[in-house]
């Protein structure tokens, strides 16, 4: 399996200026990847349903811990990697299992917890080189500050 590249974009949300964190995989926003997958699979609703995470609103804990699968506010064993386009992560989250080793970080077992019958086994898995992933987390930490929770 080839490695994917991850980056975490931080941008100001238009309605209040809060920071939104949006993962990019191989240069593509995760929101676009999941929208394309759900639309192609005929899922309803689909398209423009997801948005980035807003750390200030939901106090996930340090983002570097969150994106290593150690979030204090996750729903069960999976981690929200996207929230709803409205800004509320619990409204319409994309959840993933995040597994870490010394060499890799893997995102797999995606699910939409409000639509348990949806099938996401063909989405991902995404496998990241641990050093590149850690570099992306350091860049995210610098962008939002180490205390953003």
CSV table of N, CA and C in Angstrom, one decimal:
chain,number,residue,atom,x,y,z
A,1,UNK,N,0.8,-1.2,0.0
A,1,UNK,CA,0.0,0.0,0.0
A,1,UNK,C,0.9,1.2,0.0
A,2,UNK,N,0.6,2.2,-0.9
A,2,UNK,CA,1.3,3.4,-0.9
A,2,UNK,C,0.9,4.4,0.1
A,3,UNK,N,1.8,5.2,0.5
A,3,UNK,CA,1.5,6.2,1.5
A,3,UNK,C,0.8,7.4,0.9
A,4,UNK,N,-0.2,7.9,1.7
A,4,UNK,CA,-0.8,9.2,1.3
A,4,UNK,C,-0.1,10.3,2.0
A,5,UNK,N,-0.3,11.5,1.5
A,5,UNK,CA,0.2,12.7,2.2
A,5,UNK,C,-0.9,13.5,2.9
A,6,UNK,N,-0.7,13.9,4.1
A,6,UNK,CA,-1.7,14.7,4.8
A,6,UNK,C,-1.2,16.1,5.1
A,7,UNK,N,-2.2,17.0,5.1
A,7,UNK,CA,-1.9,18.4,5.6
A,7,UNK,C,-3.2,18.8,6.2
A,8,UNK,N,-3.1,19.7,7.2
A,8,UNK,CA,-4.3,20.2,7.9
A,8,UNK,C,-4.3,21.7,7.6
A,9,UNK,N,-5.3,22.1,6.9
A,9,UNK,CA,-5.5,23.5,6.6
A,9,UNK,C,-6.3,24.2,7.7
A,10,UNK,N,-5.9,25.4,8.0
A,10,UNK,CA,-6.6,26.2,9.0
A,10,UNK,C,-7.0,27.5,8.3
A,11,UNK,N,-8.3,27.8,8.4
A,11,UNK,CA,-8.8,29.0,7.8
A,11,UNK,C,-9.8,29.6,8.7
A,12,UNK,N,-10.1,30.9,8.6
A,12,UNK,CA,-11.1,31.6,9.3
A,12,UNK,C,-12.4,31.3,8.8
A,13,UNK,N,-13.4,31.0,9.6
A,13,UNK,CA,-14.7,30.8,9.2
A,13,UNK,C,-15.4,32.1,8.9
A,14,UNK,N,-16.1,32.3,7.8
A,14,UNK,CA,-16.7,33.5,7.4
A,14,UNK,C,-17.6,34.2,8.4
A,15,UNK,N,-18.4,33.4,9.2
A,15,UNK,CA,-19.4,33.9,10.0
A,15,UNK,C,-19.0,34.4,11.3
A,16,UNK,N,-17.8,34.1,11.8
A,16,UNK,CA,-17.4,34.5,13.1
A,16,UNK,C,-15.9,34.6,13.3
A,17,UNK,N,-15.2,34.3,12.3
A,17,UNK,CA,-13.7,34.4,12.3
A,17,UNK,C,-13.1,33.3,13.1
A,18,UNK,N,-13.8,32.2,13.6
A,18,UNK,CA,-13.2,31.2,14.3
A,18,UNK,C,-12.4,30.3,13.3
A,19,UNK,N,-11.4,29.6,13.8
A,19,UNK,CA,-10.5,28.7,13.0
A,19,UNK,C,-11.2,27.4,12.7
A,20,UNK,N,-11.1,27.0,11.5
A,20,UNK,CA,-11.7,25.7,11.0
A,20,UNK,C,-10.5,24.9,10.6
A,21,UNK,N,-10.4,23.7,11.0
A,21,UNK,CA,-9.4,22.7,10.6
A,21,UNK,C,-9.9,21.7,9.6
A,22,UNK,N,-9.3,21.7,8.5
A,22,UNK,CA,-9.7,20.8,7.4
A,22,UNK,C,-8.6,19.9,6.9
A,23,UNK,N,-8.7,18.6,7.1
A,23,UNK,CA,-7.7,17.7,6.6
A,23,UNK,C,-7.7,17.7,5.0
A,24,UNK,N,-6.5,17.6,4.5
A,24,UNK,CA,-6.3,17.5,3.0
A,24,UNK,C,-5.5,16.2,2.8
A,25,UNK,N,-5.9,15.3,2.0
A,25,UNK,CA,-5.2,14.1,1.7
A,25,UNK,C,-4.8,14.1,0.2
A,26,UNK,N,-3.5,14.0,0.0
A,26,UNK,CA,-2.9,14.1,-1.3
A,26,UNK,C,-3.4,15.3,-2.1
A,27,UNK,N,-3.5,16.4,-1.3
A,27,UNK,CA,-3.8,17.7,-1.9
A,27,UNK,C,-5.3,18.0,-1.9
A,28,UNK,N,-6.1,17.0,-1.8
A,28,UNK,CA,-7.6,17.3,-1.9
A,28,UNK,C,-8.2,17.4,-0.5
A,29,UNK,N,-9.1,18.4,-0.3
A,29,UNK,CA,-9.8,18.5,0.9
A,29,UNK,C,-10.6,17.2,1.2
A,30,UNK,N,-10.6,16.8,2.4
A,30,UNK,CA,-11.3,15.6,2.8
A,30,UNK,C,-12.8,15.7,2.5
A,31,UNK,N,-13.3,16.9,2.7
A,31,UNK,CA,-14.7,17.2,2.4
A,31,UNK,C,-15.0,16.9,0.9
A,32,UNK,N,-14.1,17.2,0.0
A,32,UNK,CA,-14.4,16.8,-1.4
A,32,UNK,C,-14.3,15.3,-1.7
A,33,UNK,N,-13.3,14.7,-1.0
A,33,UNK,CA,-13.2,13.3,-1.2
A,33,UNK,C,-14.4,12.5,-0.7
A,34,UNK,N,-14.9,12.9,0.4
A,34,UNK,CA,-16.1,12.1,1.0
A,34,UNK,C,-17.3,12.5,0.2
A,35,UNK,N,-17.5,13.8,-0.2
A,35,UNK,CA,-18.6,14.1,-1.1
A,35,UNK,C,-18.7,13.3,-2.4
A,36,UNK,N,-17.5,13.2,-3.0
A,36,UNK,CA,-17.5,12.5,-4.3
A,36,UNK,C,-17.8,11.0,-4.0
A,37,UNK,N,-17.3,10.4,-2.9
A,37,UNK,CA,-17.6,9.0,-2.6
A,37,UNK,C,-19.1,8.8,-2.4
A,38,UNK,N,-19.7,9.6,-1.5
A,38,UNK,CA,-21.1,9.5,-1.2
A,38,UNK,C,-22.0,9.7,-2.4
A,39,UNK,N,-21.7,10.7,-3.2
A,39,UNK,CA,-22.5,10.9,-4.4
A,39,UNK,C,-22.4,9.7,-5.3
A,40,UNK,N,-21.2,9.3,-5.6
A,40,UNK,CA,-21.0,8.1,-6.5
A,40,UNK,C,-21.7,6.9,-6.0
A,41,UNK,N,-21.8,6.7,-4.6
A,41,UNK,CA,-22.4,5.6,-4.0
A,41,UNK,C,-23.9,5.7,-4.0
A,42,UNK,N,-24.5,6.9,-4.4
A,42,UNK,CA,-25.9,7.1,-4.4
A,42,UNK,C,-26.5,7.4,-3.0
A,43,UNK,N,-25.7,7.8,-2.1
A,43,UNK,CA,-26.1,8.1,-0.7
A,43,UNK,C,-26.9,9.4,-0.7
A,44,UNK,N,-27.9,9.4,0.1
A,44,UNK,CA,-28.8,10.6,0.3
A,44,UNK,C,-29.0,10.9,1.8
A,45,UNK,N,-28.7,12.1,2.3
A,45,UNK,CA,-28.2,13.2,1.6
A,45,UNK,C,-26.7,13.0,1.3
A,46,UNK,N,-26.2,13.7,0.3
A,46,UNK,CA,-24.8,13.7,0.0
A,46,UNK,C,-24.4,15.0,-0.7
A,47,UNK,N,-23.2,15.4,-0.5
A,47,UNK,CA,-22.7,16.6,-1.2
A,47,UNK,C,-22.9,17.8,-0.3
A,48,UNK,N,-21.8,18.5,0.0
A,48,UNK,CA,-21.8,19.7,0.8
A,48,UNK,C,-22.4,19.5,2.2
A,49,UNK,N,-22.3,18.3,2.7
A,49,UNK,CA,-22.8,18.0,4.1
A,49,UNK,C,-21.7,18.2,5.2
A,50,UNK,N,-20.5,18.1,4.8
A,50,UNK,CA,-19.4,18.1,5.8
A,50,UNK,C,-18.6,19.4,5.8
A,51,UNK,N,-18.0,19.7,6.9
A,51,UNK,CA,-17.1,20.8,7.1
A,51,UNK,C,-16.0,20.5,8.0
A,52,UNK,N,-15.1,21.4,8.1
A,52,UNK,CA,-13.9,21.1,9.0
A,52,UNK,C,-14.3,21.2,10.5
A,53,UNK,N,-13.4,20.9,11.3
A,53,UNK,CA,-13.6,20.9,12.8
A,53,UNK,C,-13.2,22.3,13.3
A,54,UNK,N,-14.0,22.7,14.3
A,54,UNK,CA,-13.8,24.0,14.9
A,54,UNK,C,-13.3,23.8,16.4
A,55,UNK,N,-12.0,23.8,16.6
A,55,UNK,CA,-11.5,23.4,18.0
A,55,UNK,C,-12.0,24.4,19.1
A,56,UNK,N,-12.2,25.6,18.8
A,56,UNK,CA,-12.6,26.6,19.8
A,56,UNK,C,-14.0,26.3,20.3
A,57,UNK,N,-14.9,25.7,19.4
A,57,UNK,CA,-16.3,25.4,19.8
A,57,UNK,C,-16.4,24.2,20.7
A,58,UNK,N,-15.6,23.2,20.4
A,58,UNK,CA,-15.8,21.9,20.9
A,58,UNK,C,-14.8,21.3,21.9
A,59,UNK,N,-13.7,22.0,22.0
A,59,UNK,CA,-12.7,21.6,23.0
A,59,UNK,C,-12.3,20.1,22.9
A,60,UNK,N,-11.8,19.8,21.8
A,60,UNK,CA,-11.4,18.4,21.5
A,60,UNK,C,-10.1,18.0,22.3
A,61,UNK,N,-9.5,18.9,22.9
A,61,UNK,CA,-8.2,18.7,23.5
A,61,UNK,C,-7.2,19.1,22.5
A,62,UNK,N,-5.9,19.0,22.8
A,62,UNK,CA,-4.9,19.4,21.8
A,62,UNK,C,-5.1,18.7,20.4
A,63,UNK,N,-5.1,19.4,19.4
A,63,UNK,CA,-5.4,18.9,18.0
A,63,UNK,C,-4.4,17.8,17.7
A,64,UNK,N,-3.1,17.9,18.1
A,64,UNK,CA,-2.2,16.8,17.8
A,64,UNK,C,-2.6,15.5,18.5
A,65,UNK,N,-3.2,15.6,19.6
A,65,UNK,CA,-3.7,14.4,20.3
A,65,UNK,C,-5.0,13.9,19.6
A,66,UNK,N,-5.9,14.8,19.2
A,66,UNK,CA,-7.1,14.5,18.5
A,66,UNK,C,-6.8,13.7,17.3
A,67,UNK,N,-5.9,14.2,16.4
A,67,UNK,CA,-5.7,13.6,15.1
A,67,UNK,C,-4.7,12.4,15.2
A,68,UNK,N,-4.4,12.0,16.4
A,68,UNK,CA,-3.7,10.7,16.7
A,68,UNK,C,-4.7,9.7,17.3
A,69,UNK,N,-6.0,10.1,17.4
A,69,UNK,CA,-7.0,9.2,17.9
A,69,UNK,C,-7.1,9.2,19.4
A,70,UNK,N,-6.6,10.2,20.0
A,70,UNK,CA,-6.6,10.3,21.5
A,70,UNK,C,-7.5,11.5,21.9
A,71,UNK,N,-8.6,11.8,21.2
A,71,UNK,CA,-9.4,12.9,21.6
A,71,UNK,C,-10.2,12.6,22.8
A,72,UNK,N,-10.4,13.5,23.7
A,72,UNK,CA,-11.2,13.4,24.9
A,72,UNK,C,-12.6,13.5,24.6
A,73,UNK,N,-13.0,14.0,23.5
A,73,UNK,CA,-14.5,14.2,23.2
A,73,UNK,C,-15.0,13.3,22.1
A,74,UNK,N,-14.3,12.3,21.7
A,74,UNK,CA,-14.7,11.5,20.6
A,74,UNK,C,-15.9,10.6,21.0
A,75,UNK,N,-16.7,10.2,20.0
A,75,UNK,CA,-17.8,9.3,20.2
A,75,UNK,C,-17.4,7.9,20.1
A,76,UNK,N,-17.1,7.3,21.2
A,76,UNK,CA,-16.6,5.9,21.2
A,76,UNK,C,-15.2,5.7,20.7
A,77,UNK,N,-14.9,4.6,20.0
A,77,UNK,CA,-13.5,4.3,19.6
A,77,UNK,C,-13.1,5.1,18.4
A,78,UNK,N,-14.0,5.8,17.7
A,78,UNK,CA,-13.6,6.5,16.5
A,78,UNK,C,-13.5,8.0,16.8
A,79,UNK,N,-12.8,8.7,15.9
A,79,UNK,CA,-12.5,10.1,16.0
A,79,UNK,C,-13.2,10.9,14.9
A,80,UNK,N,-13.8,12.0,15.3
A,80,UNK,CA,-14.4,12.8,14.2
A,80,UNK,C,-13.3,13.5,13.4
A,81,UNK,N,-13.2,13.3,12.1
A,81,UNK,CA,-12.2,13.9,11.3
A,81,UNK,C,-12.8,15.0,10.5
A,82,UNK,N,-14.1,15.1,10.4
A,82,UNK,CA,-14.9,16.2,9.8
A,82,UNK,C,-16.2,16.4,10.6
A,83,UNK,N,-16.7,17.6,10.6
A,83,UNK,CA,-18.0,17.9,11.2
A,83,UNK,C,-19.0,18.2,10.2
A,84,UNK,N,-20.1,18.7,10.6
A,84,UNK,CA,-21.1,19.1,9.7
A,84,UNK,C,-20.8,20.5,9.1
A,85,UNK,N,-21.3,20.7,7.9
A,85,UNK,CA,-21.0,22.0,7.3
A,85,UNK,C,-21.6,23.2,8.1
A,86,UNK,N,-22.5,22.9,9.0
A,86,UNK,CA,-23.1,24.0,9.9
A,86,UNK,C,-22.1,24.4,11.0
A,87,UNK,N,-21.1,23.6,11.2
A,87,UNK,CA,-20.1,24.0,12.3
A,87,UNK,C,-20.2,23.1,13.5
A,88,UNK,N,-21.3,22.3,13.6
A,88,UNK,CA,-21.5,21.4,14.8
A,88,UNK,C,-21.0,20.0,14.4
A,89,UNK,N,-20.0,19.6,15.0
A,89,UNK,CA,-19.4,18.3,14.6
A,89,UNK,C,-20.4,17.1,14.9
A,90,UNK,N,-21.1,17.2,16.0
A,90,UNK,CA,-22.0,16.1,16.4
A,90,UNK,C,-23.2,16.0,15.5
A,91,UNK,N,-23.5,17.0,14.7
A,91,UNK,CA,-24.7,17.1,13.8
A,91,UNK,C,-24.5,16.1,12.7
A,92,UNK,N,-23.4,16.0,12.0
A,92,UNK,CA,-23.2,15.2,10.9
A,92,UNK,C,-21.7,14.9,10.7
A,93,UNK,N,-21.1,14.1,11.6
A,93,UNK,CA,-19.6,13.9,11.6
A,93,UNK,C,-19.2,12.8,10.7
A,94,UNK,N,-18.0,12.9,10.2
A,94,UNK,CA,-17.4,11.7,9.5
A,94,UNK,C,-16.4,11.2,10.6
A,95,UNK,N,-16.6,10.0,11.0
A,95,UNK,CA,-15.8,9.3,12.0
A,95,UNK,C,-14.8,8.4,11.3
A,96,UNK,N,-13.7,8.2,11.9
A,96,UNK,CA,-12.7,7.3,11.4
A,96,UNK,C,-11.9,6.6,12.6
A,97,UNK,N,-11.5,5.4,12.4
A,97,UNK,CA,-10.6,4.8,13.3
A,97,UNK,C,-9.2,5.3,12.9
A,98,UNK,N,-8.4,5.8,13.9
A,98,UNK,CA,-7.1,6.3,13.7
A,98,UNK,C,-6.1,5.3,14.4
A,99,UNK,N,-5.3,4.7,13.7
A,99,UNK,CA,-4.3,3.7,14.3
A,99,UNK,C,-2.9,4.3,14.1
A,100,UNK,N,-2.1,4.3,15.1
A,100,UNK,CA,-0.8,4.8,15.0
A,100,UNK,C,0.2,3.7,15.3
A,101,UNK,N,1.3,3.7,14.6
A,101,UNK,CA,2.5,2.8,14.9
A,101,UNK,C,3.7,3.8,14.9
A,102,UNK,N,4.9,3.2,15.1
A,102,UNK,CA,6.1,4.0,15.0
A,102,UNK,C,6.3,4.6,13.6
A,103,UNK,N,5.8,3.9,12.6
A,103,UNK,CA,6.1,4.2,11.2
A,103,UNK,C,4.9,4.8,10.4
A,104,UNK,N,3.7,4.5,10.9
A,104,UNK,CA,2.5,4.8,10.1
A,104,UNK,C,1.4,5.4,11.0
A,105,UNK,N,0.5,6.1,10.3
A,105,UNK,CA,-0.8,6.5,10.9
A,105,UNK,C,-1.8,6.1,9.8
A,106,UNK,N,-2.8,5.4,10.2
A,106,UNK,CA,-3.8,4.8,9.3
A,106,UNK,C,-5.2,5.4,9.7
A,107,UNK,N,-5.9,5.9,8.7
A,107,UNK,CA,-7.3,6.3,8.9
A,107,UNK,C,-8.2,5.2,8.1
A,108,UNK,N,-9.1,4.5,8.8
A,108,UNK,CA,-9.9,3.6,8.2
A,108,UNK,C,-11.2,3.4,8.9
A,109,UNK,N,-12.0,2.4,8.5
A,109,UNK,CA,-13.3,2.1,9.2
A,109,UNK,C,-14.2,3.4,9.3
A,110,UNK,N,-14.3,4.2,8.2
A,110,UNK,CA,-15.0,5.4,8.3
A,110,UNK,C,-16.5,5.1,8.5
A,111,UNK,N,-17.2,6.0,9.1
A,111,UNK,CA,-18.6,5.9,9.3
A,111,UNK,C,-19.3,7.2,9.5
A,112,UNK,N,-20.6,7.2,9.1
A,112,UNK,CA,-21.5,8.3,9.4
A,112,UNK,C,-22.4,7.8,10.5
A,113,UNK,N,-22.2,8.2,11.8
A,113,UNK,CA,-22.9,7.5,12.9
A,113,UNK,C,-24.4,7.7,12.9
A,114,UNK,N,-24.9,8.7,12.1
A,114,UNK,CA,-26.3,8.9,12.0
A,114,UNK,C,-27.0,8.1,10.9
A,115,UNK,N,-26.2,7.4,10.1
A,115,UNK,CA,-26.7,6.6,9.0
A,115,UNK,C,-25.9,5.3,9.1
A,116,UNK,N,-26.2,4.4,10.1
A,116,UNK,CA,-25.5,3.2,10.4
A,116,UNK,C,-25.5,2.2,9.2
A,117,UNK,N,-26.5,2.3,8.3
A,117,UNK,CA,-26.5,1.4,7.2
A,117,UNK,C,-25.6,1.7,6.0
A,118,UNK,N,-25.0,2.9,6.1
A,118,UNK,CA,-24.1,3.3,5.0
A,118,UNK,C,-22.9,2.5,5.0
A,119,UNK,N,-22.4,2.2,3.8
A,119,UNK,CA,-21.2,1.3,3.7
A,119,UNK,C,-20.0,2.2,3.2
A,120,UNK,N,-19.0,2.2,4.0
A,120,UNK,CA,-17.8,3.0,3.7
A,120,UNK,C,-16.5,2.2,3.5
A,121,UNK,N,-16.6,0.9,3.4
A,121,UNK,CA,-15.4,0.1,3.3
A,121,UNK,C,-14.6,0.4,2.1
A,122,UNK,N,-15.2,0.9,1.1
A,122,UNK,CA,-14.4,1.3,-0.1
A,122,UNK,C,-13.8,2.7,0.0
A,123,UNK,N,-14.1,3.4,1.0
A,123,UNK,CA,-13.5,4.7,1.2
A,123,UNK,C,-12.2,4.6,2.1
A,124,UNK,N,-11.1,4.9,1.6
A,124,UNK,CA,-9.8,4.6,2.3
A,124,UNK,C,-9.4,3.2,2.1
A,125,UNK,N,-8.6,2.6,3.0
A,125,UNK,CA,-8.0,3.4,4.1
A,125,UNK,C,-6.9,4.3,3.5
A,126,UNK,N,-6.6,5.3,4.4
A,126,UNK,CA,-5.5,6.2,4.1
A,126,UNK,C,-4.4,5.9,5.0
A,127,UNK,N,-3.2,5.7,4.4
A,127,UNK,CA,-2.0,5.4,5.2
A,127,UNK,C,-1.0,6.5,5.0
A,128,UNK,N,-0.6,7.0,6.2
A,128,UNK,CA,0.4,8.1,6.2
A,128,UNK,C,1.7,7.7,6.8
A,129,UNK,N,2.8,8.2,6.2
A,129,UNK,CA,4.1,8.1,6.9
A,129,UNK,C,4.1,8.8,8.2
A,130,UNK,N,4.5,8.2,9.2
A,130,UNK,CA,4.4,8.8,10.6
A,130,UNK,C,5.2,10.1,10.7
A,131,UNK,N,6.3,10.2,10.1
A,131,UNK,CA,7.2,11.4,10.1
A,131,UNK,C,6.5,12.5,9.4
A,132,UNK,N,5.9,12.3,8.2
A,132,UNK,CA,5.2,13.3,7.5
A,132,UNK,C,4.0,13.7,8.3
A,133,UNK,N,3.3,12.8,8.9
A,133,UNK,CA,2.0,13.1,9.6
A,133,UNK,C,2.4,13.9,10.8
A,134,UNK,N,3.4,13.6,11.6
A,134,UNK,CA,3.9,14.4,12.7
A,134,UNK,C,4.3,15.8,12.3
A,135,UNK,N,4.9,15.9,11.2
A,135,UNK,CA,5.3,17.2,10.7
A,135,UNK,C,4.0,18.1,10.4
A,136,UNK,N,3.0,17.4,9.8
A,136,UNK,CA,1.7,18.1,9.5
A,136,UNK,C,1.1,18.5,10.8
A,137,UNK,N,1.1,17.7,11.8
A,137,UNK,CA,0.6,18.1,13.1
A,137,UNK,C,1.3,19.2,13.8
A,138,UNK,N,2.6,19.2,13.6
A,138,UNK,CA,3.4,20.4,14.2
A,138,UNK,C,3.0,21.7,13.5
A,139,UNK,N,2.9,21.6,12.2
A,139,UNK,CA,2.4,22.8,11.4
A,139,UNK,C,1.1,23.2,11.9
A,140,UNK,N,0.1,22.3,12.1
A,140,UNK,CA,-1.2,22.6,12.6
A,140,UNK,C,-1.1,23.3,14.0
A,141,UNK,N,-0.3,22.7,14.8
A,141,UNK,CA,-0.1,23.2,16.2
A,141,UNK,C,0.4,24.6,16.1
A,142,UNK,N,1.3,24.9,15.2
A,142,UNK,CA,1.9,26.3,15.1
A,142,UNK,C,0.8,27.2,14.6
A,143,UNK,N,0.0,26.8,13.7
A,143,UNK,CA,-1.1,27.6,13.1
A,143,UNK,C,-2.2,28.0,14.1
A,144,UNK,N,-2.5,27.0,15.0
A,144,UNK,CA,-3.6,27.3,15.9
A,144,UNK,C,-3.2,27.6,17.3
A,145,UNK,N,-1.9,27.3,17.6
A,145,UNK,CA,-1.4,27.5,19.0
A,145,UNK,C,-1.6,26.2,19.8
A,146,UNK,N,-0.6,25.9,20.7
A,146,UNK,CA,-0.6,24.7,21.4
A,146,UNK,C,-1.8,24.5,22.4
A,147,UNK,N,-2.4,25.6,22.8
A,147,UNK,CA,-3.4,25.6,23.8
A,147,UNK,C,-4.8,25.6,23.2
A,148,UNK,N,-5.0,25.6,21.9
A,148,UNK,CA,-6.3,25.5,21.3
A,148,UNK,C,-7.0,24.2,21.6
A,149,UNK,N,-8.0,24.3,22.4
A,149,UNK,CA,-8.7,23.0,22.8
A,149,UNK,C,-10.2,23.2,22.6
